[in-house]
CSV table of C-alpha atoms in Angstrom, one decimal:
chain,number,residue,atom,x,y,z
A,1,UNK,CA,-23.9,67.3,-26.7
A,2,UNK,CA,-20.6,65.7,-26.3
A,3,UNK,CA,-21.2,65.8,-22.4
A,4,UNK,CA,-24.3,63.8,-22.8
A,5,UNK,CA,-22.9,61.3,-25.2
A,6,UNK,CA,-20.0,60.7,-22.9
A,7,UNK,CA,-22.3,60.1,-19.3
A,8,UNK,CA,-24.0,57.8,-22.2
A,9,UNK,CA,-21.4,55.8,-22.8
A,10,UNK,CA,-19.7,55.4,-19.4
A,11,UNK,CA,-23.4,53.9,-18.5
A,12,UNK,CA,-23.1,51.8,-21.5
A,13,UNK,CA,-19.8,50.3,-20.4
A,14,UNK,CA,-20.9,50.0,-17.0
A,15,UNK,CA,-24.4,48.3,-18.1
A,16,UNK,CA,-22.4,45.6,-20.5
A,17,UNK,CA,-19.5,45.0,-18.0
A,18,UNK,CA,-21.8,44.0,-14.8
A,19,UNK,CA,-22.8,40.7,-16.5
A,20,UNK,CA,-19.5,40.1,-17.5
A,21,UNK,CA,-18.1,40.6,-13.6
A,22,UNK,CA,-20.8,38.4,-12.2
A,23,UNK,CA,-20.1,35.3,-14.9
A,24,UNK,CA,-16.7,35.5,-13.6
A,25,UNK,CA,-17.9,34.9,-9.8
A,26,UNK,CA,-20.6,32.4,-10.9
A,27,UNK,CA,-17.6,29.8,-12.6
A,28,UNK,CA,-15.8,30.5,-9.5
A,29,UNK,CA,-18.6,29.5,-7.0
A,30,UNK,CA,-19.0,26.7,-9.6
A,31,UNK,CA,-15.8,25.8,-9.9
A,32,UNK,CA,-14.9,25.7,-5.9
A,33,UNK,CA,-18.6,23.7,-6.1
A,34,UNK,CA,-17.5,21.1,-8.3
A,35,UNK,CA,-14.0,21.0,-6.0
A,36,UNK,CA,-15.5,20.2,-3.1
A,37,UNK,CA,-18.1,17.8,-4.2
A,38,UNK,CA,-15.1,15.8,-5.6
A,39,UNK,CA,-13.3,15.6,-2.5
A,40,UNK,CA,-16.3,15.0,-0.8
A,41,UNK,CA,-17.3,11.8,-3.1
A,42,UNK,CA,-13.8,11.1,-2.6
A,43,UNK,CA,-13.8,10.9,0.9
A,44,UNK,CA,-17.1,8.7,0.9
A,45,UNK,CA,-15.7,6.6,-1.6
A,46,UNK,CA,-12.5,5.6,0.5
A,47,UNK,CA,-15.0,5.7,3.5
A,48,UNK,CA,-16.8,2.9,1.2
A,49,UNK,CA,-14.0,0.6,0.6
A,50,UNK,CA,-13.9,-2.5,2.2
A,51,UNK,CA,-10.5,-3.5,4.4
A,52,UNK,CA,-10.7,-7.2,3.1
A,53,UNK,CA,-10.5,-5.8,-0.2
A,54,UNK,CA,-7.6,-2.9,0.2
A,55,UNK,CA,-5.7,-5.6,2.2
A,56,UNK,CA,-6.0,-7.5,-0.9
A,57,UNK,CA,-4.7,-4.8,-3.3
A,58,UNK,CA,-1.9,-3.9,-1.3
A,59,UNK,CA,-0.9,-7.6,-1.1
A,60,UNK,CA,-1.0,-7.9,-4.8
A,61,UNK,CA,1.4,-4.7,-4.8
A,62,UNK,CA,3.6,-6.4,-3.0
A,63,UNK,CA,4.1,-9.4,-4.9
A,64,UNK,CA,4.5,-7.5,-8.3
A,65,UNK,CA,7.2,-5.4,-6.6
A,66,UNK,CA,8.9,-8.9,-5.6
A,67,UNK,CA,8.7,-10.7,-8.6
A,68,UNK,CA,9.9,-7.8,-10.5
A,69,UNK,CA,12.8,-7.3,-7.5
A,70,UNK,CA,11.7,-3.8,-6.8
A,71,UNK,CA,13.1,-3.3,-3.4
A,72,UNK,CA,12.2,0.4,-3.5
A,73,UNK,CA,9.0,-0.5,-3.6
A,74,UNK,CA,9.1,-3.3,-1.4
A,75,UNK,CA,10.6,-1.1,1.0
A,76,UNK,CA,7.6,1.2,0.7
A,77,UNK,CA,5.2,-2.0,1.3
A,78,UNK,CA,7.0,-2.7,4.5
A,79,UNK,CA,6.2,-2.3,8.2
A,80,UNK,CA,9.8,-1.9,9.1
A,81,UNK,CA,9.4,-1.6,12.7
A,82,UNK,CA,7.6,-5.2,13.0
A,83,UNK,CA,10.8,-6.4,10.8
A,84,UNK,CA,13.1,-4.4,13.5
A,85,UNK,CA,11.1,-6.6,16.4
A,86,UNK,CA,11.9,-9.5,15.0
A,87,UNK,CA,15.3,-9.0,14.2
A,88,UNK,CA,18.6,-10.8,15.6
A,89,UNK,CA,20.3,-8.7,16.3
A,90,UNK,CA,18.9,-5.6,16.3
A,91,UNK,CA,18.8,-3.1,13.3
A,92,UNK,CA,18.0,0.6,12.5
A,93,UNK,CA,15.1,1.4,10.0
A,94,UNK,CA,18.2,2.6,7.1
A,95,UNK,CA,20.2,-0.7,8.4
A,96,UNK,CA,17.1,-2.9,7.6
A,97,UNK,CA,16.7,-1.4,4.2
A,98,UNK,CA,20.2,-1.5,3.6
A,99,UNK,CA,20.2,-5.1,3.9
A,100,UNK,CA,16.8,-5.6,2.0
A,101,UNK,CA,18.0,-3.6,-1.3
A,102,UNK,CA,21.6,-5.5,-0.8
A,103,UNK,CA,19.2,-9.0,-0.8
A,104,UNK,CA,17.7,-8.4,-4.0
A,105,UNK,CA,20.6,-7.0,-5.8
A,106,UNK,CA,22.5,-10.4,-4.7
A,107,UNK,CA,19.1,-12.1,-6.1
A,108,UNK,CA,19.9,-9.9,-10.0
A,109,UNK,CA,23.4,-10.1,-9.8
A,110,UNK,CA,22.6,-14.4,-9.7
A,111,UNK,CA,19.8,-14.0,-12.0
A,112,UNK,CA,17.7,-16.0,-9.0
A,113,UNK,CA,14.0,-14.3,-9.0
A,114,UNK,CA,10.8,-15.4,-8.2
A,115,UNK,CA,8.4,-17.0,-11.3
A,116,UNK,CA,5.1,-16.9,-9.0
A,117,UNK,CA,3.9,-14.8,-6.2
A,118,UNK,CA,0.3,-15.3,-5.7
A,119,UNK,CA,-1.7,-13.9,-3.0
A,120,UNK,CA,-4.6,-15.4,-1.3
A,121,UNK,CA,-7.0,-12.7,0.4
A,122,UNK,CA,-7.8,-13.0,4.3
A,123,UNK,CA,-10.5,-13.9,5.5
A,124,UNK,CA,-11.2,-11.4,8.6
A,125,UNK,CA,-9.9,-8.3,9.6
A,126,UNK,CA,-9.1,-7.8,13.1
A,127,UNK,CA,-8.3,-5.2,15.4
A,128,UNK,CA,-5.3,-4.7,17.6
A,129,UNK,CA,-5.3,-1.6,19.4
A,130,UNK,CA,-5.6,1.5,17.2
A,131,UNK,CA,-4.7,-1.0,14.2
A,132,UNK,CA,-6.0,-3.5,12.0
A,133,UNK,CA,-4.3,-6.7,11.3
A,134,UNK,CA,-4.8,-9.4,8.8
A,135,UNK,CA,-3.3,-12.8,8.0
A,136,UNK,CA,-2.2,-12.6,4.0
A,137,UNK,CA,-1.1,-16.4,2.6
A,138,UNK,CA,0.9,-16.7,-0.2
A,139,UNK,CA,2.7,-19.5,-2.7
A,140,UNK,CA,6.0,-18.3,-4.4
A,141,UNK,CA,7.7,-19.9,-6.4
A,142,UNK,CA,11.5,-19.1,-7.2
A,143,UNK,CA,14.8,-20.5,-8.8
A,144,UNK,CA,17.1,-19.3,-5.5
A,145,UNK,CA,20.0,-21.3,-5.7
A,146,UNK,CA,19.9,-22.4,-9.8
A,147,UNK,CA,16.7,-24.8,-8.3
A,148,UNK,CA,13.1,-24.4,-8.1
A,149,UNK,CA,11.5,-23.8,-4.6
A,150,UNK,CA,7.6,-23.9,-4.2
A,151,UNK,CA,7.0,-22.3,-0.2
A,152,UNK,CA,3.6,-21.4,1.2
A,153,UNK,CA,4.6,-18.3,3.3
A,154,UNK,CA,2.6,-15.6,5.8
A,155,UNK,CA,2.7,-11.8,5.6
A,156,UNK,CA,0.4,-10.2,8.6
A,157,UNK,CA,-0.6,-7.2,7.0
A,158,UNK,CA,-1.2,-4.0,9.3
A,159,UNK,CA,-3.3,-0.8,8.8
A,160,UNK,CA,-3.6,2.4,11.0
A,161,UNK,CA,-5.4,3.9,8.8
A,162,UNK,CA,-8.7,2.3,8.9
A,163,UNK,CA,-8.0,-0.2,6.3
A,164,UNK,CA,-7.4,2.5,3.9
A,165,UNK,CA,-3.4,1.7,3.0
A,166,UNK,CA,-2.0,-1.5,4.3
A,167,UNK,CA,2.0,-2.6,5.4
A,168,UNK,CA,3.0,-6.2,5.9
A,169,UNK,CA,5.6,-8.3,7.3
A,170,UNK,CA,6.6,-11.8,6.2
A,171,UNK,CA,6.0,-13.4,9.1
A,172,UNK,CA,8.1,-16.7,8.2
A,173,UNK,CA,7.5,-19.1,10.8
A,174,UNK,CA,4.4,-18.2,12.5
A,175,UNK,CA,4.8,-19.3,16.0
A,176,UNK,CA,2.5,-17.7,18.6
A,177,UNK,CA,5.5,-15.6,20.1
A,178,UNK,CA,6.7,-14.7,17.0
A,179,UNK,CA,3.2,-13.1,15.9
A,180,UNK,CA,2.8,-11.6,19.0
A,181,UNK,CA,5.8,-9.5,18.6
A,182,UNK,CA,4.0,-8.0,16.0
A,183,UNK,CA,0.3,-8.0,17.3
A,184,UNK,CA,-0.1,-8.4,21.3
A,185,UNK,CA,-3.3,-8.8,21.4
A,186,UNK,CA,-3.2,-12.1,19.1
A,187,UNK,CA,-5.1,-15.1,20.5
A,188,UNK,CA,-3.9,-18.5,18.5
A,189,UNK,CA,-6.5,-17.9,16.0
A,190,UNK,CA,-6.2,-21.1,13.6
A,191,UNK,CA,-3.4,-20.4,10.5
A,192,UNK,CA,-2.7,-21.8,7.1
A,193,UNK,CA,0.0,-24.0,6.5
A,194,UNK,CA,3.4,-22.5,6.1
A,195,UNK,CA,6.9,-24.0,4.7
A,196,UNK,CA,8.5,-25.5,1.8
A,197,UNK,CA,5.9,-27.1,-0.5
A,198,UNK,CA,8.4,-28.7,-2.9
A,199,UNK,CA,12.4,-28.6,-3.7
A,200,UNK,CA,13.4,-30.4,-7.3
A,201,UNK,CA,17.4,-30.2,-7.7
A,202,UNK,CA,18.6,-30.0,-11.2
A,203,UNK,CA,21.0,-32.4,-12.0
């Protein structure tokens, strides 16, 4: 009696257990399901997004790092080795950042910043090898010096990532040369106006 009662119950526990083990593995399979489905939507989603637009929101990144004088960030936001080409004379990477975090903590220390950094979209995305390029404009103003400065300014934004993430490089004055150092394959395509828009000295 007690023999039968004991088979009985190990096929009881064996019975109410299989259930239990196969829940288990069907919220695993759904689980790694609902993983990959993510990441797949994910991936279409960046797949989805237009360069015009990503240049855009990158831009707009940049500026709110400037005005705020977030050279960490601006850093970040930098193609450094397009700075590099255009420097006289030469830097390093770590000398160029040096110099960019030194810039802005001159900027604080004077209480100088800029009160407007606005971002105009581009109009095409182009291609230069392996990369895309686009031509950012902007109009900052700032109080550099104690007096207000108004300056339409360039940044060539550059992507080798499909447009996905964007770096840029204030241009300053866009010459063909000058650009060229930082695309090659550029070919005088028409550019906005550039310079100092107004200067009011205080008195």
């Amino acid at each position: 009696m007690s023999e039968s009662l004991s088979r009985g119950t190990k096929r009881t526990i064996g019975r109410t257990n299989q259930p239990v083990v196969h829940s288990a593995a069907q919220r695993g399979l759904m689980r790694r399901a609902t993983i990959f489905f993510a990441l797949l939507l994910g991936s279409a989603d960046t797949l989805a997004q237009n360069p015009l637009d990503t240049a855009l929101r990158d831009a707009q990144q940049l500026a709110q790092c400037m005005m705020a004088l977030d050279s960490p960030c601006v850093i970040a936001l930098s193609d450094i080795p397009s700075y590099q080409r255009l420097s006289t004379p030469a830097v390093t990477a770590v000398e160029w950042a040096k110099k960019q975090t030194h810039y802005f903590d001159v900027l604080r220390d004077h209480g100088w910043r800029w009160t407007r950094f606005d971002v105009t979209a581009p109009g095409d995305v182009l291609r230069d090898g392996t990369r895309l390029y686009a031509f950012v404009p902007y109009i900052a103003a700032s109080t550099f010096g104690g007096n207000p400065h108004t300056t339409q300014g360039l940044n060539i934004a550059l992507s080798v990532d499909g447009g996905g993430t964007w770096k840029f490089v204030d241009i300053g004055k866009p010459t063909p040369e000058r650009i060229r150092l930082i695309v090659p394959s550029y070919s005088n395509q028409p550019l906005p106006p550039t310079g100092e828009v107004s200067s009011t000295n205080r008195q």
